[in-house]
Amino acid sequence: MHLALPPAQLLSLADKHGLPLFVYDGGTITRQIESLRSALDVPALEIHYACKALNTIGIVKHIHNHGCGIDTVSPGEIVIALQAGVPASEISFTPSGVLTEEYAFAISKGVHVHVDQFHVLDWLDIHYPGLEITLRFNPAIQAGGHSKLQVGSDGSKFGIMSHQVDAIKEKTRSLSLRITGVHMHLGSDIGDSGSFDQAYEYLLTIARQWADTIQRIDLGGGFKIPYHPQDHSIDMPAFGHKISQRFRRFCEEIGRPLTMVVEPGKYLVSAAGYLLMEVSAIRDGGSIPMAFVSSGFNHFLRPMNYGAYHHLINLSNPEGDVHHYDIVGYLCETDNFASNRPIHEIRRGDILCLMNAGAYGYTMASNYNTRPRPAEVLIADDGRTQLIRRAESFADIMQTDLGYVADGLSSPVDPKAG
Ligand code: LLP
C-alpha cells in the first residue's frame, strides 16, 4: 500500500490548509479510468461514474474531462453534475424508492431515468408518453465486501425481482414507454469475477426480451479495489476481456452494436483519496496505547459502519519504531479508526494519513457533535494543486437553525460566531 504523492507534499498541504484535510490525486483517478477503458473492448462503451462515491464539483469535472458520464441518485447529484458541465445526455438517474417528483425533476433536465417499480412505470406513461427508459433488475446473487453492500441479492430493495420479470414484460407491452436499456448493480467491493459473470448472464437473458428496442446494457459498478496491503483488486484486464467477449457475442446475436455502460464509484476514486488528521492526544495505561486524532466517523464513516480496514501511515514520523495502537476519533461515542494497528511511533502533534479515503468519505461525512467538515484539495494531472472545497465553519452549520423564538425574543444563536 503506497502513497501516490510524496509525503512532503502532503505535509505541506496540511500546513497550508489546516487539518483535517482530504487530498485527492487526480493522476490516480485518471489511471483508473484508463485501466477500465482499456480492459473493456466493446463496440460502444460509456463509463458513468457513480458520483455518490465523491461528488465535489472539481472531482466530477476531472472525471468528465476524461470522457466519463455521471450516474446520479438524487436531484442534488443531478444539479452537481450539471454544474460541473456534464451535458444531461451523459447523466443517468438511478434512484431507489423515491417520490415521482424526483423523476419529474430528472426528466425536466433531460436526464435518462432508471426504473424498478411498477407504479413509476404507470406514472411515467401518463405524464411522459413515449419516454425512453431503462429498467433495473435484481439478479438475485449475493456478492459484496460486507452484508450492507450486497444489494443485488434476493430480498434486497433494489431492482425488479426475478419473479416479476414476466409481469413487467406484460406491463411494458401495454405502455407507450420505450425500454431502451436494462440495468443491474450487484453490490460493492466485489473481487470475484464469477459473481459478475453470473449476474451479467442473467441481465443478458432479460435483455433478449426487449431485443427490438434495447440500445444499452448497464452492468452497474462494484469493482473491488484493495483496502488492506494483502488485499487484491479485481483483475481488470482478465475480467474486462471476458465480459467484453461475452458482450460482443450478444451484440452479434441481436444483430446490432449495443452500448455497454458501467458505473464504477470506488474503482475510480477510492485509492486517490487521503485523509490527513492530527494526533491530539496519546493515552497510555491500557493494554496498548491509544492515539486520538482530531477527526472521527463524522468525517470518515467506513471503519465504524462496515468494520472496514483503512491503512494508516504516520506521515510525520516515518522512521519511528513500530508499535501497536488503537487509533480513535474525537467524537463522544465509540469512534475507532483502527484497533491494535502496527504503525510507526505516534506522538502528540503527528500527522496521520488514512488511505483509500476517496470513495464514500466526504459524501458520507456529517456534522455530528457539531463538527465542521474538512476542506478538500485536488492535485490535477499536471501537478497543480487546487482547493476544491473550503472547510466548513461553525456559521455554515448553524445557518439552517432558526433558534427558538419566544416572547418576541430573536434567535439566541449567533450564526456568525466561530
Ligand atoms: N451503481 C449503483 C446503482 C450503485 O448503487 C452504486 C453504489 C454504484 C453504481 C457504485 O458502486 P461502487 O463501484 O462504488 O462499489 N458506502 C459504501 C458503498 C455503497 C455503494 C452504494 N451503491 C461503502 O463505503 O463501501
Short mmCIF file of N, CA and C and ligand atoms in Angstrom, two decimals, residues 48-53 71-73 94 114 136 146 148-149 151 158 183-190 218-224 227 262-268 301-302 305-306 308 310 359-361 364, ligand 1:
data_model
loop_
_atom_site.label_atom_id
_atom_site.label_comp_id
_atom_site.label_asym_id
_atom_site.label_seq_id
_atom_site.Cartn_x
_atom_site.Cartn_y
_atom_site.Cartn_z
N HIS A 48 -20.14 5.53 -16.62
CA HIS A 48 -20.92 6.51 -15.86
C HIS A 48 -20.46 6.44 -14.41
N TYR A 49 -19.65 7.40 -14.04
CA TYR A 49 -19.10 7.41 -12.67
C TYR A 49 -20.25 7.57 -11.66
N ALA A 50 -20.32 6.65 -10.69
CA ALA A 50 -21.35 6.74 -9.64
C ALA A 50 -20.90 7.80 -8.64
N CYS A 51 -21.41 9.00 -8.82
CA CYS A 51 -20.82 10.13 -8.10
C CYS A 51 -21.21 10.17 -6.63
N LYS A 52 -22.05 9.23 -6.17
CA LYS A 52 -22.30 9.17 -4.72
C LYS A 52 -21.00 8.89 -3.98
N ALA A 53 -20.01 8.30 -4.69
CA ALA A 53 -18.73 7.98 -4.03
C ALA A 53 -17.99 9.25 -3.61
N ASP A 71 -23.43 8.88 -13.12
CA ASP A 71 -24.66 8.29 -12.60
C ASP A 71 -25.03 8.99 -11.30
N THR A 72 -26.31 9.34 -11.19
CA THR A 72 -26.77 10.10 -10.03
C THR A 72 -27.91 9.36 -9.33
N VAL A 73 -28.17 9.74 -8.09
CA VAL A 73 -29.24 9.09 -7.34
C VAL A 73 -30.22 10.08 -6.70
N THR A 94 -30.40 6.88 -11.18
CA THR A 94 -30.73 5.53 -10.68
C THR A 94 -31.12 5.62 -9.21
N HIS A 114 -33.68 5.46 -14.71
CA HIS A 114 -33.73 4.02 -14.49
C HIS A 114 -34.88 3.73 -13.52
N ARG A 136 -34.35 -1.48 -14.24
CA ARG A 136 -33.32 -2.03 -13.36
C ARG A 136 -33.79 -3.38 -12.80
N HIS A 146 -19.35 -6.66 2.18
CA HIS A 146 -19.96 -6.58 3.51
C HIS A 146 -21.46 -6.79 3.29
N LYS A 148 -23.93 -5.22 4.17
CA LYS A 148 -24.67 -3.99 3.81
C LYS A 148 -24.42 -3.58 2.37
N LEU A 149 -23.43 -4.19 1.73
CA LEU A 149 -23.06 -3.78 0.37
C LEU A 149 -23.54 -4.79 -0.68
N VAL A 151 -26.27 -5.58 -2.63
CA VAL A 151 -27.59 -5.03 -2.98
C VAL A 151 -28.24 -5.73 -4.15
N PHE A 158 -33.53 -3.39 -4.08
CA PHE A 158 -33.20 -2.80 -5.39
C PHE A 158 -33.60 -3.70 -6.56
N HIS A 183 -30.61 -2.63 -16.72
CA HIS A 183 -29.59 -2.26 -15.75
C HIS A 183 -29.59 -3.23 -14.59
N MET A 184 -28.43 -3.39 -13.98
CA MET A 184 -28.31 -4.08 -12.70
C MET A 184 -27.12 -3.49 -11.96
N HIS A 185 -27.13 -3.63 -10.65
CA HIS A 185 -25.93 -3.29 -9.87
C HIS A 185 -25.88 -4.33 -8.76
N LEU A 186 -24.78 -5.08 -8.76
CA LEU A 186 -24.71 -6.25 -7.89
C LEU A 186 -24.37 -5.91 -6.45
N GLY A 187 -23.57 -4.90 -6.26
CA GLY A 187 -23.14 -4.55 -4.90
C GLY A 187 -21.80 -3.87 -4.99
N SER A 188 -21.12 -3.77 -3.85
CA SER A 188 -19.87 -3.02 -3.83
C SER A 188 -18.76 -3.91 -3.29
N ASP A 189 -17.52 -3.63 -3.78
CA ASP A 189 -16.37 -4.33 -3.22
C ASP A 189 -16.35 -5.80 -3.64
N ILE A 190 -16.61 -6.05 -4.91
CA ILE A 190 -16.71 -7.43 -5.40
C ILE A 190 -15.47 -7.76 -6.23
N ASP A 218 -26.55 -1.79 -18.95
CA ASP A 218 -25.82 -1.14 -17.88
C ASP A 218 -25.51 -2.18 -16.80
N LEU A 219 -24.22 -2.44 -16.62
CA LEU A 219 -23.80 -3.52 -15.72
C LEU A 219 -23.54 -3.04 -14.29
N GLY A 220 -23.76 -1.76 -14.02
CA GLY A 220 -23.55 -1.25 -12.67
C GLY A 220 -22.06 -1.12 -12.34
N GLY A 221 -21.78 -1.03 -11.03
CA GLY A 221 -20.38 -0.88 -10.59
C GLY A 221 -20.02 -1.99 -9.63
N GLY A 222 -19.21 -1.66 -8.63
CA GLY A 222 -18.90 -2.64 -7.58
C GLY A 222 -17.53 -3.28 -7.68
N PHE A 223 -16.69 -2.80 -8.62
CA PHE A 223 -15.40 -3.46 -8.86
C PHE A 223 -14.45 -3.23 -7.68
N LYS A 224 -13.89 -4.33 -7.22
CA LYS A 224 -13.09 -4.29 -5.99
C LYS A 224 -11.75 -3.60 -6.16
N TYR A 227 -8.08 -2.66 -0.04
CA TYR A 227 -8.06 -1.77 1.14
C TYR A 227 -6.89 -2.13 2.05
N VAL A 262 -20.93 0.98 -17.70
CA VAL A 262 -20.51 0.55 -16.36
C VAL A 262 -20.56 1.76 -15.44
N GLU A 263 -20.78 1.49 -14.16
CA GLU A 263 -20.99 2.59 -13.19
C GLU A 263 -20.06 2.47 -11.99
N PRO A 264 -18.76 2.59 -12.20
CA PRO A 264 -17.86 2.45 -11.06
C PRO A 264 -17.87 3.67 -10.16
N GLY A 265 -17.77 3.44 -8.87
CA GLY A 265 -17.58 4.53 -7.92
C GLY A 265 -16.19 4.38 -7.32
N LYS A 266 -16.11 3.40 -6.38
CA LYS A 266 -14.84 3.13 -5.69
C LYS A 266 -13.66 2.93 -6.62
N TYR A 267 -13.88 2.17 -7.68
CA TYR A 267 -12.76 1.81 -8.55
C TYR A 267 -12.05 3.07 -9.08
N LEU A 268 -12.81 4.12 -9.31
CA LEU A 268 -12.19 5.33 -9.85
C LEU A 268 -11.55 6.21 -8.78
N LEU A 301 -16.66 7.48 7.79
CA LEU A 301 -17.57 6.54 8.45
C LEU A 301 -17.25 5.07 8.22
N ARG A 302 -16.49 4.76 7.17
CA ARG A 302 -16.38 3.35 6.74
C ARG A 302 -15.90 2.39 7.83
N ASN A 305 -18.92 1.96 10.15
CA ASN A 305 -20.16 1.48 9.54
C ASN A 305 -20.05 0.07 8.97
N TYR A 306 -18.88 -0.23 8.41
CA TYR A 306 -18.71 -1.54 7.76
C TYR A 306 -17.58 -2.36 8.40
N ALA A 308 -14.65 -1.55 8.18
CA ALA A 308 -13.68 -1.56 7.07
C ALA A 308 -12.26 -1.26 7.55
N HIS A 310 -8.85 0.46 6.92
CA HIS A 310 -8.22 1.53 6.14
C HIS A 310 -6.79 1.69 6.63
N ALA A 359 -13.34 7.31 -1.81
CA ALA A 359 -14.72 6.90 -2.06
C ALA A 359 -15.51 6.79 -0.76
N TYR A 360 -16.68 7.37 -0.73
CA TYR A 360 -17.60 7.29 0.40
C TYR A 360 -16.95 7.83 1.68
N GLY A 361 -16.14 8.85 1.52
CA GLY A 361 -15.55 9.55 2.65
C GLY A 361 -16.33 10.84 2.85
N MET A 364 -20.16 10.77 2.77
CA MET A 364 -20.88 10.19 3.90
C MET A 364 -20.55 10.94 5.21
N1 LLP B 1 -24.32 1.95 -9.38
C1 LLP B 1 -25.28 1.91 -8.45
C2 LLP B 1 -26.68 1.83 -8.88
C3 LLP B 1 -24.95 1.95 -7.09
O1 LLP B 1 -25.91 1.92 -6.18
C4 LLP B 1 -23.59 2.04 -6.70
C5 LLP B 1 -23.21 2.08 -5.29
C6 LLP B 1 -22.61 2.07 -7.71
C7 LLP B 1 -23.01 2.03 -9.04
C8 LLP B 1 -21.13 2.18 -7.40
O2 LLP B 1 -20.65 1.15 -6.61
P1 LLP B 1 -19.06 1.06 -6.35
O3 LLP B 1 -18.38 0.88 -7.68
O4 LLP B 1 -18.64 2.32 -5.71
O5 LLP B 1 -18.87 -0.11 -5.45
N2 LLP B 1 -20.96 3.40 1.15
C9 LLP B 1 -20.49 2.09 0.75
C10 LLP B 1 -20.74 1.81 -0.71
C11 LLP B 1 -22.18 1.92 -1.09
C12 LLP B 1 -22.41 1.69 -2.56
C13 LLP B 1 -23.78 2.09 -2.94
N3 LLP B 1 -24.03 1.96 -4.33
C14 LLP B 1 -19.02 1.94 1.09
O6 LLP B 1 -18.43 2.88 1.64
O7 LLP B 1 -18.43 0.89 0.85
#
